[in-house]
């Protein structure tokens, strides 16, 4: 086993401990960015002036009336920018636009002594617009040829030959809707400037280094003149990976120009209206199967709604293309991707980062086709699983540990008593005309690492003080996922200390520079490797000191229970504090910078071939639902999950992550129905579902009545920090099982062999229409969907 994955005896990693800030969260003692306003003297409040058009030119901007409002101090416009008027690393998002690109686009910002003064000042600003034609849906973008960025392809084999060899060919169009991150804490930043001109920014950001970079280039200064700190976030889910940058830049610009601290905090409506979401995907597909249900060929075209600028859409699309196969061997495949340019907010990262949209297409195909081939959804999935580590993904990476997927699949079916409950459900459905139940299982195979190889690096700074106390700095950000908790456990394990001896500092760019975003489920892998590297350096120096005292070679010194002891030494172990004091007196360095980079990655962005992922995370879920035939309303009766997290760093944290990801994924798939105004009226392009009253989020009432989560055992991941695997994103795809169970329940309202289209999200309304579709099908019409012939029958499936 490698040194990185080797877990010592008496390790603190692997212990089930609460989140390091859990008490602070529930008591209100934990501070978030905006909580610092009350501790900041003379702070100014920023308020945006938003455009009431989806697409328009600014023909006149008069800020003078705002200064007549009591309390208004400054109006920020493009003329005030000393550096680059742009808020994104792609250089396609003007911080102060002259061309409005989406409904609500902030044109300028008013700074006031109070938030109310800033709001009234914003109302007083006078702007004239020349309205321009707008594109607000993917079909409109396709018709207009409105695209942006690259149009990549992942392919293998000969799709046309595969289709010709298939005895059943189906085709269809599929739309996966977007999703609002709806973090509890909205976008927030506070900036101030010290006497030396150094800019300090508190930001709710997943990417402090990029926030630092954007603020610096807006201000026209170097990155060394800007420091960004993130205390913690009240949720992020990808929505603060890039989109926090512009708000931090506004605060920094205002602080630089006025000499006073400036606070930017969006209210809920502004946050939802201004910020990007999980992008909608519109996909067309064609799939060829043999008589046994093996998927021989798949051709799919993904069109992703990027909104008005690129943001992170190119890597989002890349991940979708790299996950269209999910857990399935597809010998002949072509997956094409393109990014629509629309007059919506610039869409961005969301937990799963395109992977869910790519995987959902194939899962929808299998769920739709299975009844038409006389198979269950579970059987058609099992028949198409990857079988051997010699098989590769469509982009050329070997599928290691595929045996885990088969073991997990068997385990979840056994633990959930799938076969027995299936029989019970059949009996229930036979005696209940207007209520149906269904049970379904789906798998997950999710690649871990950034698709862009250069981002797979992390840093840390570990300080040991003379009294033996330890302070850990690392480049990851805490958004509630428990990363800080895991890093404390990693440091305590590496140094042989109890958790109480180790403290963690907030993430900031003047301690650990050039960090990657905390995203792509890499936070524990990258930062854990860096923290361990720093601790190992300190421990190795201390081992030399301890070896001299204990009379053993440094290699024979071990650290545990806050002491150093020697193998086969008759001398008493040296207490940690005594050893640290001795090392200090001997002028031994007691701090270290740690660094980690993921090895073994290879990716060609031109050919879309290589091995972009360190490893795959596997999982499977079984879900049972009950559906009301009159309304389409449903409830999730039970969920069983088996998921592979390697050797868990922190089991309590990981269980929470699996449960939370499942519920969030179920929200995307069944509840969260985004609505954009696509009419020709004055609110065209407006995001209509702007709050919890109109945007349905999962709550306790949507939780499964029985929710069993099991972490796959004996699953050490060689070459990863203490044998663990990432857990943030992969479980989000487990609730595909809920969606497939809803489809099965709708099918049960029709004759045997019925296969209905189920829209996404599968809201009660969508389920109702699927039920109506099932009821309308006769045995003859079902049989007519597939006519036996020597020539493949091309049957449209879906809408």
Short mmCIF file of N, CA and C in Angstrom, two decimals, residues 89-185:
data_model
loop_
_atom_site.label_atom_id
_atom_site.label_comp_id
_atom_site.label_asym_id
_atom_site.label_seq_id
_atom_site.Cartn_x
_atom_site.Cartn_y
_atom_site.Cartn_z
N UNK A 89 -12.82 34.82 -15.81
CA UNK A 89 -11.52 34.49 -16.39
C UNK A 89 -11.60 34.27 -17.90
N UNK A 90 -12.80 34.09 -18.45
CA UNK A 90 -12.95 33.97 -19.90
C UNK A 90 -12.98 35.33 -20.59
N UNK A 91 -13.00 36.40 -19.80
CA UNK A 91 -13.02 37.77 -20.32
C UNK A 91 -14.21 38.02 -21.24
N UNK A 92 -15.37 37.48 -20.85
CA UNK A 92 -16.57 37.72 -21.65
C UNK A 92 -17.76 38.18 -20.80
N UNK A 93 -17.45 38.70 -19.58
CA UNK A 93 -18.51 39.16 -18.69
C UNK A 93 -18.17 40.54 -18.14
N UNK A 94 -18.51 41.60 -18.88
CA UNK A 94 -18.24 42.95 -18.36
C UNK A 94 -18.88 43.15 -16.98
N UNK A 95 -18.10 43.69 -16.06
CA UNK A 95 -18.62 43.95 -14.73
C UNK A 95 -19.69 45.03 -14.79
N UNK A 96 -19.48 46.02 -15.66
CA UNK A 96 -20.46 47.08 -15.91
C UNK A 96 -20.77 47.05 -17.40
N UNK A 97 -21.87 46.44 -17.82
CA UNK A 97 -22.13 46.25 -19.24
C UNK A 97 -22.73 47.48 -19.91
N UNK A 98 -22.42 47.65 -21.17
CA UNK A 98 -23.13 48.63 -22.01
C UNK A 98 -24.18 47.93 -22.86
N UNK A 99 -24.06 46.61 -22.95
CA UNK A 99 -25.08 45.79 -23.61
C UNK A 99 -25.64 44.82 -22.59
N UNK A 100 -26.89 45.01 -22.24
CA UNK A 100 -27.57 44.16 -21.26
C UNK A 100 -27.84 42.81 -21.92
N UNK A 101 -27.47 41.72 -21.22
CA UNK A 101 -27.54 40.40 -21.84
C UNK A 101 -28.54 39.45 -21.18
N UNK A 102 -29.13 39.85 -20.05
CA UNK A 102 -30.19 39.03 -19.47
C UNK A 102 -31.06 39.91 -18.59
N UNK A 103 -32.28 39.46 -18.36
CA UNK A 103 -33.23 40.24 -17.57
C UNK A 103 -32.70 40.38 -16.14
N UNK A 104 -32.57 41.63 -15.71
CA UNK A 104 -32.04 41.90 -14.37
C UNK A 104 -30.56 42.18 -14.34
N UNK A 105 -29.89 42.16 -15.49
CA UNK A 105 -28.45 42.37 -15.55
C UNK A 105 -28.07 43.68 -14.85
N UNK A 106 -27.23 43.65 -13.81
CA UNK A 106 -26.83 44.89 -13.13
C UNK A 106 -25.98 45.77 -14.06
N UNK A 107 -26.40 47.02 -14.19
CA UNK A 107 -25.69 47.96 -15.06
C UNK A 107 -24.70 48.80 -14.26
N UNK A 108 -25.08 49.17 -13.06
CA UNK A 108 -24.19 49.90 -12.16
C UNK A 108 -24.60 49.61 -10.73
N UNK A 109 -23.79 50.09 -9.77
CA UNK A 109 -24.04 49.80 -8.36
C UNK A 109 -23.97 51.10 -7.56
N UNK A 110 -24.90 51.23 -6.62
CA UNK A 110 -24.96 52.42 -5.77
C UNK A 110 -24.47 52.05 -4.37
N UNK A 111 -23.58 52.88 -3.83
CA UNK A 111 -23.08 52.70 -2.47
C UNK A 111 -23.74 53.69 -1.54
N UNK A 112 -24.30 53.18 -0.45
CA UNK A 112 -24.98 54.06 0.49
C UNK A 112 -24.58 53.77 1.91
N UNK A 113 -24.80 54.76 2.78
CA UNK A 113 -24.47 54.59 4.19
C UNK A 113 -25.37 53.55 4.84
N UNK A 114 -26.53 53.30 4.24
CA UNK A 114 -27.42 52.23 4.68
C UNK A 114 -27.90 51.50 3.44
N UNK A 115 -28.39 50.29 3.64
CA UNK A 115 -28.90 49.52 2.51
C UNK A 115 -30.11 50.21 1.89
N UNK A 116 -30.93 50.84 2.72
CA UNK A 116 -32.11 51.54 2.20
C UNK A 116 -31.71 52.75 1.36
N UNK A 117 -30.69 53.46 1.82
CA UNK A 117 -30.22 54.59 1.03
C UNK A 117 -29.70 54.12 -0.33
N UNK A 118 -28.94 53.03 -0.32
CA UNK A 118 -28.43 52.50 -1.58
C UNK A 118 -29.57 52.04 -2.49
N UNK A 119 -30.59 51.44 -1.91
CA UNK A 119 -31.74 50.98 -2.71
C UNK A 119 -32.47 52.16 -3.34
N UNK A 120 -32.73 53.18 -2.55
CA UNK A 120 -33.41 54.36 -3.08
C UNK A 120 -32.55 55.07 -4.12
N UNK A 121 -31.25 55.08 -3.89
CA UNK A 121 -30.35 55.67 -4.87
C UNK A 121 -30.38 54.91 -6.19
N UNK A 122 -30.44 53.59 -6.11
CA UNK A 122 -30.53 52.78 -7.31
C UNK A 122 -31.81 53.07 -8.08
N UNK A 123 -32.91 53.29 -7.36
CA UNK A 123 -34.17 53.63 -8.02
C UNK A 123 -34.09 54.98 -8.72
N UNK A 124 -33.24 55.86 -8.21
CA UNK A 124 -33.14 57.21 -8.78
C UNK A 124 -32.28 57.28 -10.03
N UNK A 125 -31.40 56.30 -10.23
CA UNK A 125 -30.55 56.31 -11.42
C UNK A 125 -31.43 56.20 -12.67
N UNK A 126 -31.13 57.02 -13.66
CA UNK A 126 -31.93 57.06 -14.89
C UNK A 126 -31.15 56.39 -16.03
N UNK A 127 -31.78 55.41 -16.66
CA UNK A 127 -31.15 54.68 -17.76
C UNK A 127 -32.14 54.55 -18.91
N UNK A 128 -31.68 54.80 -20.11
CA UNK A 128 -32.46 54.56 -21.32
C UNK A 128 -31.86 53.35 -22.04
N UNK A 129 -32.75 52.56 -22.62
CA UNK A 129 -32.33 51.35 -23.31
C UNK A 129 -32.87 51.30 -24.73
N UNK A 130 -32.12 50.69 -25.60
CA UNK A 130 -32.61 50.30 -26.92
C UNK A 130 -32.78 48.79 -26.91
N UNK A 131 -34.04 48.34 -26.85
CA UNK A 131 -34.29 46.92 -26.72
C UNK A 131 -33.89 46.18 -27.99
N UNK A 132 -33.28 45.00 -27.81
CA UNK A 132 -32.80 44.18 -28.91
C UNK A 132 -33.50 42.83 -28.90
N UNK A 133 -33.50 42.12 -30.04
CA UNK A 133 -34.09 40.77 -30.05
C UNK A 133 -33.38 39.87 -29.05
N UNK A 134 -34.12 38.98 -28.45
CA UNK A 134 -33.55 38.11 -27.41
C UNK A 134 -33.85 36.65 -27.71
N UNK A 135 -32.99 35.79 -27.17
CA UNK A 135 -33.14 34.34 -27.28
C UNK A 135 -33.19 33.80 -25.86
N UNK A 136 -34.28 33.14 -25.51
CA UNK A 136 -34.43 32.71 -24.11
C UNK A 136 -34.67 31.21 -23.95
N UNK A 137 -34.71 30.46 -25.04
CA UNK A 137 -34.86 29.01 -24.93
C UNK A 137 -33.84 28.32 -25.83
N UNK A 138 -33.57 27.05 -25.55
CA UNK A 138 -32.63 26.30 -26.38
C UNK A 138 -33.15 26.14 -27.80
N UNK A 139 -34.43 25.79 -28.02
CA UNK A 139 -34.90 25.70 -29.40
C UNK A 139 -34.74 27.01 -30.17
N UNK A 140 -34.95 28.14 -29.50
CA UNK A 140 -34.73 29.42 -30.18
C UNK A 140 -33.26 29.59 -30.56
N UNK A 141 -32.37 29.16 -29.67
CA UNK A 141 -30.94 29.27 -29.97
C UNK A 141 -30.55 28.37 -31.13
N UNK A 142 -31.09 27.16 -31.17
CA UNK A 142 -30.79 26.24 -32.27
C UNK A 142 -31.29 26.83 -33.59
N UNK A 143 -32.50 27.36 -33.57
CA UNK A 143 -33.06 27.94 -34.80
C UNK A 143 -32.23 29.12 -35.29
N UNK A 144 -31.70 29.90 -34.35
CA UNK A 144 -30.92 31.09 -34.71
C UNK A 144 -29.45 30.78 -34.93
N UNK A 145 -29.03 29.53 -34.67
CA UNK A 145 -27.62 29.19 -34.76
C UNK A 145 -26.78 29.93 -33.75
N UNK A 146 -27.35 30.15 -32.56
CA UNK A 146 -26.67 30.92 -31.52
C UNK A 146 -25.94 29.97 -30.57
N UNK A 147 -24.62 29.83 -30.78
CA UNK A 147 -23.80 28.94 -29.97
C UNK A 147 -22.53 29.66 -29.55
N UNK A 148 -21.85 29.12 -28.55
CA UNK A 148 -20.61 29.70 -28.07
C UNK A 148 -19.66 28.59 -27.63
N UNK A 149 -18.37 28.89 -27.61
CA UNK A 149 -17.39 27.92 -27.16
C UNK A 149 -17.18 26.79 -28.15
N UNK A 150 -16.52 25.74 -27.68
CA UNK A 150 -16.21 24.58 -28.51
C UNK A 150 -17.42 23.65 -28.64
N UNK A 151 -17.39 22.81 -29.66
CA UNK A 151 -18.42 21.80 -29.86
C UNK A 151 -17.72 20.44 -29.90
N UNK A 152 -17.38 19.86 -28.75
CA UNK A 152 -16.55 18.64 -28.71
C UNK A 152 -17.35 17.38 -29.00
N UNK A 153 -16.62 16.32 -29.26
CA UNK A 153 -17.21 15.00 -29.53
C UNK A 153 -16.40 13.93 -28.81
N UNK A 154 -17.11 13.00 -28.19
CA UNK A 154 -16.50 11.78 -27.65
C UNK A 154 -17.04 10.62 -28.48
N UNK A 155 -16.16 9.77 -28.98
CA UNK A 155 -16.63 8.70 -29.84
C UNK A 155 -15.75 7.46 -29.71
N UNK A 156 -16.34 6.34 -30.11
CA UNK A 156 -15.63 5.07 -30.17
C UNK A 156 -16.41 4.15 -31.11
N UNK A 157 -15.69 3.30 -31.83
CA UNK A 157 -16.34 2.31 -32.68
C UNK A 157 -16.99 2.92 -33.91
N UNK A 158 -17.96 2.22 -34.46
CA UNK A 158 -18.68 2.62 -35.67
C UNK A 158 -20.16 2.61 -35.36
N UNK A 159 -20.73 3.78 -35.13
CA UNK A 159 -22.12 3.87 -34.71
C UNK A 159 -23.07 3.36 -35.78
N UNK A 160 -22.81 3.72 -37.02
CA UNK A 160 -23.71 3.29 -38.08
C UNK A 160 -23.70 1.77 -38.22
N UNK A 161 -22.53 1.17 -38.12
CA UNK A 161 -22.45 -0.29 -38.18
C UNK A 161 -23.18 -0.91 -36.99
N UNK A 162 -23.04 -0.29 -35.82
CA UNK A 162 -23.74 -0.78 -34.65
C UNK A 162 -25.25 -0.70 -34.80
N UNK A 163 -25.73 0.39 -35.38
CA UNK A 163 -27.17 0.53 -35.61
C UNK A 163 -27.66 -0.51 -36.61
N UNK A 164 -26.86 -0.78 -37.64
CA UNK A 164 -27.25 -1.77 -38.64
C UNK A 164 -27.32 -3.16 -38.05
N UNK A 165 -26.42 -3.44 -37.09
CA UNK A 165 -26.41 -4.76 -36.46
C UNK A 165 -27.52 -4.92 -35.44
N UNK A 166 -28.09 -3.82 -34.98
CA UNK A 166 -29.13 -3.87 -33.95
C UNK A 166 -30.44 -4.38 -34.54
N UNK A 167 -31.19 -5.11 -33.74
CA UNK A 167 -32.52 -5.56 -34.17
C UNK A 167 -33.63 -4.64 -33.68
N UNK A 168 -33.30 -3.72 -32.82
CA UNK A 168 -34.27 -2.74 -32.32
C UNK A 168 -33.56 -1.40 -32.24
N UNK A 169 -34.10 -0.41 -32.90
CA UNK A 169 -33.51 0.93 -32.87
C UNK A 169 -34.60 1.91 -32.44
N UNK A 170 -34.27 2.70 -31.46
CA UNK A 170 -35.20 3.69 -30.93
C UNK A 170 -34.56 5.07 -31.02
N UNK A 171 -35.37 6.09 -31.05
CA UNK A 171 -34.85 7.46 -31.09
C UNK A 171 -35.78 8.38 -30.33
N UNK A 172 -35.28 9.52 -29.98
CA UNK A 172 -36.12 10.47 -29.25
C UNK A 172 -35.39 11.75 -28.94
N UNK A 173 -36.11 12.64 -28.30
CA UNK A 173 -35.59 13.91 -27.84
C UNK A 173 -35.84 13.99 -26.34
N UNK A 174 -34.86 14.51 -25.63
CA UNK A 174 -34.96 14.49 -24.16
C UNK A 174 -34.50 15.82 -23.61
N UNK A 175 -35.24 16.36 -22.67
CA UNK A 175 -34.86 17.62 -22.04
C UNK A 175 -34.72 17.43 -20.54
N UNK A 176 -33.55 17.77 -20.02
CA UNK A 176 -33.31 17.76 -18.58
C UNK A 176 -33.28 19.21 -18.12
N UNK A 177 -34.15 19.55 -17.19
CA UNK A 177 -34.26 20.95 -16.78
C UNK A 177 -33.11 21.35 -15.88
N UNK A 178 -32.95 22.63 -15.67
CA UNK A 178 -31.90 23.16 -14.82
C UNK A 178 -32.26 23.04 -13.35
N UNK A 179 -31.42 23.64 -12.52
CA UNK A 179 -31.63 23.58 -11.07
C UNK A 179 -30.97 24.78 -10.42
N UNK A 180 -31.68 25.40 -9.52
CA UNK A 180 -31.17 26.54 -8.76
C UNK A 180 -30.44 26.03 -7.52
N UNK A 181 -29.23 26.54 -7.28
CA UNK A 181 -28.45 26.08 -6.13
C UNK A 181 -29.16 26.35 -4.80
N UNK A 182 -29.81 27.46 -4.67
CA UNK A 182 -30.61 27.83 -3.50
C UNK A 182 -29.87 27.57 -2.19
N UNK A 183 -28.59 27.93 -2.15
CA UNK A 183 -27.84 27.89 -0.90
C UNK A 183 -28.53 28.81 0.11
N UNK A 184 -28.39 28.51 1.38
CA UNK A 184 -29.05 29.33 2.41
C UNK A 184 -28.45 30.72 2.48
N UNK A 185 -27.13 30.83 2.32
CA UNK A 185 -26.45 32.12 2.33
C UNK A 185 -26.32 32.61 0.90
#
